[in-house]
Coordinates of C-alpha atoms in Angstrom, one line a residue:
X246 CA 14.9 0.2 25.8
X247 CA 14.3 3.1 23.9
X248 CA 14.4 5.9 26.7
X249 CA 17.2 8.2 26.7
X250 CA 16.2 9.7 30.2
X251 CA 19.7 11.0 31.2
X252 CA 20.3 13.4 28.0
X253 CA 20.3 16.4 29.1
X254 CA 18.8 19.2 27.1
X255 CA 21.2 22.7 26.5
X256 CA 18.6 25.6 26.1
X257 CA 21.0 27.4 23.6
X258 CA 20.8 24.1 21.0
X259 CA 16.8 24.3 21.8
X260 CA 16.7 28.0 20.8
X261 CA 19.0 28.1 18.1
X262 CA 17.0 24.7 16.3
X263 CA 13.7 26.4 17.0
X264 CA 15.2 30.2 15.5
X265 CA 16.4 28.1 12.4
X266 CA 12.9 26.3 12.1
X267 CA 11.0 29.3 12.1
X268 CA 13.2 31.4 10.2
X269 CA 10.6 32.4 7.1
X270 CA 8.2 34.0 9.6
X271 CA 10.8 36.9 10.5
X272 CA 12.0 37.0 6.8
X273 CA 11.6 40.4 5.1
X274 CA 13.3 41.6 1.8
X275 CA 15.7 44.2 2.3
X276 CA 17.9 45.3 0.1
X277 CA 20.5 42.8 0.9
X278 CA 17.8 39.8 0.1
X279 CA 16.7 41.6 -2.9
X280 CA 19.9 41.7 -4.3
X281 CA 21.5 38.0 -3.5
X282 CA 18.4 36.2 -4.9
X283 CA 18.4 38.4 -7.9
X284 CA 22.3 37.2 -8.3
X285 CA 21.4 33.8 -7.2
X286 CA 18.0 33.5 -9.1
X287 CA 18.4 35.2 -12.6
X288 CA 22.2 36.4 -13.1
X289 CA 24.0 33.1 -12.2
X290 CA 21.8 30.6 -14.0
X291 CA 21.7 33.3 -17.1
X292 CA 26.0 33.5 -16.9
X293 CA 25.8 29.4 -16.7
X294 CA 23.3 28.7 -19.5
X295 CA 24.7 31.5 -21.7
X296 CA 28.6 29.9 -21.1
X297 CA 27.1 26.3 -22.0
X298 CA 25.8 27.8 -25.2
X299 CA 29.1 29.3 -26.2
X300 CA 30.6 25.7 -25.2
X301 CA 28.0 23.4 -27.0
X302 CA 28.6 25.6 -30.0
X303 CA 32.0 25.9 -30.3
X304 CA 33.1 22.0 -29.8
X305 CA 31.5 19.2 -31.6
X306 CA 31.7 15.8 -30.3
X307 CA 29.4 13.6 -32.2
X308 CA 30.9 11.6 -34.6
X309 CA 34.2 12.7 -34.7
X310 CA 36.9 10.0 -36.0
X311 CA 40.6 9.5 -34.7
X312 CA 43.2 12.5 -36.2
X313 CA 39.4 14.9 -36.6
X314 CA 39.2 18.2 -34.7
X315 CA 36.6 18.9 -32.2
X316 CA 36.6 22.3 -33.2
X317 CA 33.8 23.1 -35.1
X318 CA 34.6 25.2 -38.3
X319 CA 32.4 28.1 -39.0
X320 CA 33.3 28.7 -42.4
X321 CA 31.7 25.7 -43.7

């Protein structure tokens, strides 16, 4: 019941699926590598957290009544 004896197997899928397996045992940093996981790894999380910061300071939302700005004021 659970043979599938007339699938036929293409040799291009079989080599692509084993290529993208085994892809981290042809790896090598370049210069190309170096530089997308130093964007991806360090100066994208860095832009993110620092634009969250600016956010989470600028805009309070705790406790704020009906008619009250969200702004916070910085010359309090």
């Amino acid at each position: 019941m659970g043979e599938h004896g007339a699938v036929k197997t293409d040799p291009a899928i079989e080599r692509f699926n084993r290529m993208r397996e085994e892809a981290y045992k042809n790896f090598r940093w370049t210069r190309t590598t170096v530089r997308t996981a130093v964007l991806g790894f360090i100066v994208f999380p860095g832009l993110l957290y620092g634009l969250s910061q600016v956010g989470y300071r600028r805009w309070d939302w705790i406790a704020r009544r009906k008619g009250e700005p969200l702004r916070v004021s910085t010359h309090d």
